[in-house]
Short mmCIF file of C-alpha atoms in Angstrom, two decimals:
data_model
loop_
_atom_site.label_atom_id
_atom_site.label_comp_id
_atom_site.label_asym_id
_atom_site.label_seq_id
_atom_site.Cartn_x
_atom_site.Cartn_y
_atom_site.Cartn_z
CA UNK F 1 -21.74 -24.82 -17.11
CA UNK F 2 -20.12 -24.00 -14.18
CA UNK F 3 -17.71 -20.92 -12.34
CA UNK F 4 -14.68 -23.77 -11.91
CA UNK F 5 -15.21 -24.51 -15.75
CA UNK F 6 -14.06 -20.88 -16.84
CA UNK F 7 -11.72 -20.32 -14.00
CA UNK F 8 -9.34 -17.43 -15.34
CA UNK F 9 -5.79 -18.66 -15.50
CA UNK F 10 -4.32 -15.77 -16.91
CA UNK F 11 -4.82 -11.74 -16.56
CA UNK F 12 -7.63 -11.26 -19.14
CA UNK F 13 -9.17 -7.87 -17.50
CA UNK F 14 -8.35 -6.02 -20.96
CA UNK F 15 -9.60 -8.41 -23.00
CA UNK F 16 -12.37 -7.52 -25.67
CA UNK F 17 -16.14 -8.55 -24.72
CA UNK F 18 -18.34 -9.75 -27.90
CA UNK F 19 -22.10 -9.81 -27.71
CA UNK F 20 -23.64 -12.52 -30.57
CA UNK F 21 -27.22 -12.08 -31.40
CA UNK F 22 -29.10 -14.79 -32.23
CA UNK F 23 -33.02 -15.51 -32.84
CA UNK F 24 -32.60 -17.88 -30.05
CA UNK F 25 -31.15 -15.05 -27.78
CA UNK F 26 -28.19 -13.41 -26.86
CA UNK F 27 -24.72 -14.43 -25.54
CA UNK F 28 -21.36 -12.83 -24.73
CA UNK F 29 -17.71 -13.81 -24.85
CA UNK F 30 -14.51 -12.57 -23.93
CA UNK F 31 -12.24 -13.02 -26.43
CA UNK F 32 -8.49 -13.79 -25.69
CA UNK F 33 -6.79 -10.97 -27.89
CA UNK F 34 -3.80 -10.87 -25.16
CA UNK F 35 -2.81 -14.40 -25.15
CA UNK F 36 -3.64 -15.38 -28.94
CA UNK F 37 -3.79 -11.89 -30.60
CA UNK F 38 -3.38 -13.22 -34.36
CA UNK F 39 -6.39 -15.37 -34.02
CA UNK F 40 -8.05 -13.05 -32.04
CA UNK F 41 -7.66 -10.08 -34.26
CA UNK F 42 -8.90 -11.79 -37.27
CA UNK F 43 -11.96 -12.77 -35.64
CA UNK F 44 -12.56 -9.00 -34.32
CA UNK F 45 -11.81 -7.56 -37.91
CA UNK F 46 -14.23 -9.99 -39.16
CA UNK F 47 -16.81 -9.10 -36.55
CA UNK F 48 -16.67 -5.31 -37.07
CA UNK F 49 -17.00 -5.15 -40.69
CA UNK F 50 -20.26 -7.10 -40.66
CA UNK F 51 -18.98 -10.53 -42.01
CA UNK F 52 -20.90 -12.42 -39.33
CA UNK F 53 -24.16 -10.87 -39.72
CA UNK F 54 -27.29 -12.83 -40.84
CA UNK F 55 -25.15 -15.80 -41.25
CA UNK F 56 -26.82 -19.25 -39.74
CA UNK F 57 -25.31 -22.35 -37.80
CA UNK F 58 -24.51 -24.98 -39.98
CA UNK F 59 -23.54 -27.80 -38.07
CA UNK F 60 -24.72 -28.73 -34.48
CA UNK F 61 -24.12 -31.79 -32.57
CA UNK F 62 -25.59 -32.08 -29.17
CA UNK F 63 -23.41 -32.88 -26.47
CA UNK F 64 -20.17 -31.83 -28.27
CA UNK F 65 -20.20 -28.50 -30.24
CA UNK F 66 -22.06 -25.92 -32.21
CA UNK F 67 -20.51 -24.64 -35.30
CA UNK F 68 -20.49 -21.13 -37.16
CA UNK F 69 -19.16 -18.24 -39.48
CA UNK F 70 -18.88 -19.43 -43.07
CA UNK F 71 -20.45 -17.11 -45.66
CA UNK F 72 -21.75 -19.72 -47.45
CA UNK F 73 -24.56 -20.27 -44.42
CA UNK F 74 -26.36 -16.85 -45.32
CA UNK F 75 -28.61 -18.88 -47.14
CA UNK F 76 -29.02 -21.51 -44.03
CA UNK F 77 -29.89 -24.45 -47.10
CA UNK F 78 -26.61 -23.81 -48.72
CA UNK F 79 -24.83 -27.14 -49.63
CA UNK F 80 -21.46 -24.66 -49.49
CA UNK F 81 -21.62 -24.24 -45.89
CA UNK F 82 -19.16 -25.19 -44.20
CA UNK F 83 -16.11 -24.73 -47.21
CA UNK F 84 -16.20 -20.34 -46.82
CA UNK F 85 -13.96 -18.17 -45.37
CA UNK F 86 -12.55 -15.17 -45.77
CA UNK F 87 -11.83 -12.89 -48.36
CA UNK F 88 -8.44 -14.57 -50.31
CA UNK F 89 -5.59 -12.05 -49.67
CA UNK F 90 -7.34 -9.90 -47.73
CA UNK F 91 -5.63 -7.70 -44.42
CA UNK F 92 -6.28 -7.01 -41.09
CA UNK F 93 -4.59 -5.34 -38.03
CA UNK F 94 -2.49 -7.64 -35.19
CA UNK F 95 -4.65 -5.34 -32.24
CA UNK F 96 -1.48 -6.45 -30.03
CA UNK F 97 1.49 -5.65 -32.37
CA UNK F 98 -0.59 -3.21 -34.77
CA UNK F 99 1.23 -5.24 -37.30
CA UNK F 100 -0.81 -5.49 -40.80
CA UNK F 101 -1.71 -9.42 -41.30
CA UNK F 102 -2.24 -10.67 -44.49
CA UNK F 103 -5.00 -13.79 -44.95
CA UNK F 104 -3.53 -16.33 -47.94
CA UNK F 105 -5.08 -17.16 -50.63
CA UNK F 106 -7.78 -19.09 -49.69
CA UNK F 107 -8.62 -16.13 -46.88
CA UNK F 108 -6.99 -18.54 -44.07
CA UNK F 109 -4.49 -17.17 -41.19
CA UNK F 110 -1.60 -18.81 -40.36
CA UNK F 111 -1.77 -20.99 -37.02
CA UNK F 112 -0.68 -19.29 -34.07
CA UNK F 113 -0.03 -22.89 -31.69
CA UNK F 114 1.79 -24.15 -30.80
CA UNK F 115 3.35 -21.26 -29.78
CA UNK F 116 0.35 -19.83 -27.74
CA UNK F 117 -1.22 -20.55 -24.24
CA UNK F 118 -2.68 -24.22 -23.44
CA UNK F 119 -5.76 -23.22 -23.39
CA UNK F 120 -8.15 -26.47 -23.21
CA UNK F 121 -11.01 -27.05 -25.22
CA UNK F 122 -13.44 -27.05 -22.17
CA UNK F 123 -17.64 -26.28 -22.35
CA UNK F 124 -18.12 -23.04 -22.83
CA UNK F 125 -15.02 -21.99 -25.04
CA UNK F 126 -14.85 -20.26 -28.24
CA UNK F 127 -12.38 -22.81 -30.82
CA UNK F 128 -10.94 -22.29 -34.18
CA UNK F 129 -12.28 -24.29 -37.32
CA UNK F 130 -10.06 -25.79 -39.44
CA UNK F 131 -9.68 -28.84 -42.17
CA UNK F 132 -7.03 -30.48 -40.46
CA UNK F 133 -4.28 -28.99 -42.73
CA UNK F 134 -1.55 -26.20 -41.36
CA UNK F 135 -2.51 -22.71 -41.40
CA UNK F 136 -6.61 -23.33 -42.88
CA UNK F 137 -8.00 -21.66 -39.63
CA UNK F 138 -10.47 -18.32 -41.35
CA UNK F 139 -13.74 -17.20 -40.09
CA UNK F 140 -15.25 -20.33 -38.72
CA UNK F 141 -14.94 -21.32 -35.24
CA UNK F 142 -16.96 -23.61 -32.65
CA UNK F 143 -18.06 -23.28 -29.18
CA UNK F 144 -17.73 -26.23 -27.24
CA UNK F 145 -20.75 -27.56 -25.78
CA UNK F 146 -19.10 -30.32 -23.99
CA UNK F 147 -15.01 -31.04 -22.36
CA UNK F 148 -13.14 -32.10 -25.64
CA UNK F 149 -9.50 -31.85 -24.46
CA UNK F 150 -9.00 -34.55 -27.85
CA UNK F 151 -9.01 -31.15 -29.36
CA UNK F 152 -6.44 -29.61 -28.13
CA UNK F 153 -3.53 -28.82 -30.26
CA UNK F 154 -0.92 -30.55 -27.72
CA UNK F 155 -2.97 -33.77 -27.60
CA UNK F 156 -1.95 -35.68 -30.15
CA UNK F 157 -1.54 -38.24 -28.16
CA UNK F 158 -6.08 -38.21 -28.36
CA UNK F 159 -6.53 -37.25 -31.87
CA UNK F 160 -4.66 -35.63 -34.59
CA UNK F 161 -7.07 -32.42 -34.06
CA UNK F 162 -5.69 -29.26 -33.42
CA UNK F 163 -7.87 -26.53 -32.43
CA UNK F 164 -6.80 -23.29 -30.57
CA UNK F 165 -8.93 -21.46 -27.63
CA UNK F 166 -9.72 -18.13 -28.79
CA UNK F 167 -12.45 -17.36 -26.41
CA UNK F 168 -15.20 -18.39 -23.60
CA UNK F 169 -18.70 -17.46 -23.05
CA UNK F 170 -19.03 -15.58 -19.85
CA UNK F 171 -23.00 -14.71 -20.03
CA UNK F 172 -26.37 -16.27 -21.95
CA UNK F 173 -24.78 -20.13 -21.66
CA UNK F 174 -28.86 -20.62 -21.40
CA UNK F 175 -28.65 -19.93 -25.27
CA UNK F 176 -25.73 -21.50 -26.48
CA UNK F 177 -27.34 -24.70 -24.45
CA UNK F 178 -30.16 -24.02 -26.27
CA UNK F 179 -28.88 -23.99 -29.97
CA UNK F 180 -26.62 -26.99 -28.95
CA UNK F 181 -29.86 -28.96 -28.49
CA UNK F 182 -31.46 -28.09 -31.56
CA UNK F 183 -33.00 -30.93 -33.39
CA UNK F 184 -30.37 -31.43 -36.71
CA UNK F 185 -30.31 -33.80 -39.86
CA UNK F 186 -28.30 -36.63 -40.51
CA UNK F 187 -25.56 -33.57 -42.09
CA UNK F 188 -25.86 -32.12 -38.78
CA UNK F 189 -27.43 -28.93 -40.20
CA UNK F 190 -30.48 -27.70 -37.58
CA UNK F 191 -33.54 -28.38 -39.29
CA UNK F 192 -34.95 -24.70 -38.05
CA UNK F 193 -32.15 -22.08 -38.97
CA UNK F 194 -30.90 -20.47 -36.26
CA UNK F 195 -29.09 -16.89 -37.14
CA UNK F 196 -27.10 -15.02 -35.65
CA UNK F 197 -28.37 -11.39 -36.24
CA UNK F 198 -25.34 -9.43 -35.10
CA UNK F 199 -21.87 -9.48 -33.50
CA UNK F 200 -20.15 -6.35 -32.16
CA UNK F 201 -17.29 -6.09 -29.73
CA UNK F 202 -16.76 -3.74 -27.40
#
């Protein structure tokens, strides 16, 4: 975790801040509504109604990423977590546009690369979830715990993945650290359930 790691390569002054609290501590992002404002918006609409709240990590790898935000994971022993999302057909408002969005009918959003920024998949940055198949991107997401460019949605020339940058932590990268080293099982679930008590955006 470094200052050259989140250099800012675009104007993001305006951007929204959000605050995740955890019972390992607290953390803040900024969240790039300006350069991927679908993605974005969905994950602020999500975060103001509540959806996040009480919900735990379910799958932590040390040394590579942490991941959250299925609803399944309220109950942290769930065997679900990990296949939520969404509400099926449910709306939200493009923050940028202040075009309605409809989710599909699974509660996915429709991907918004390639036709957004390059933004890499570097420590520290907030990632959409996804199964691998067009437009399943919901409410989960990742932060990276360690450089995985393989990830990036123009590097298929690494992996097949494809995973936009929607965000990077910009305070408490103590905690995120912290949860990223949590002791998991062989599912990569952490054995002690971390939470995250509340997100809000300001």
């Amino acid at each position: 975790w470094g200052p050259t790691v989140f250099s800012n390569p675009f104007n993001m002054s305006a951007n929204p801040i959000a605050t995740f609290v955890t019972n390992q501590g607290e953390f803040k992002a900024e969240i790039f509504l300006n350069e991927l404002p679908l993605t974005a918006s969905n994950f602020i609409d999500l975060a103001k109604s509540g959806f996040y709240n009480g919900l735990h990590f379910h799958r932590v790898i040390k040394d590579f990423m942490i991941q959250f935000g299925c609803p399944y994971s309220k109950d942290p022993n769930s065997r679900k977590a990990g296949t939520g999302g969404p509400q099926p057909n449910s709306t939200f408002v493009n923050l940028v546009t202040n075009k309605t969005e409809n989710r599909l009918r699974d509660g996915s959003i429709k991907d918004e690369f390639p036709g957004c920024p390059k933004i890499t998949n570097a420590v520290g940055t907030l990632s959409m979830a996804n199964t691998g198949a067009p437009n399943s991107g919901g409410s989960q997401f990742f932060i990276n715990t360690a450089d995985n460019e393989f990830l990036d949605f123009w590097r298929s020339d690494l992996s097949e993945s494809q995973h936009p940058v929607f965000g990077r932590i910009i305070s408490g990268s103590e905690v995120v650290t912290k949860i990223g080293n949590a002791d998991a099982d062989s599912g990569d679930r952490p054995r002690k359930p971390i939470q995250m008590i509340s997100v809000t955006i300001a």
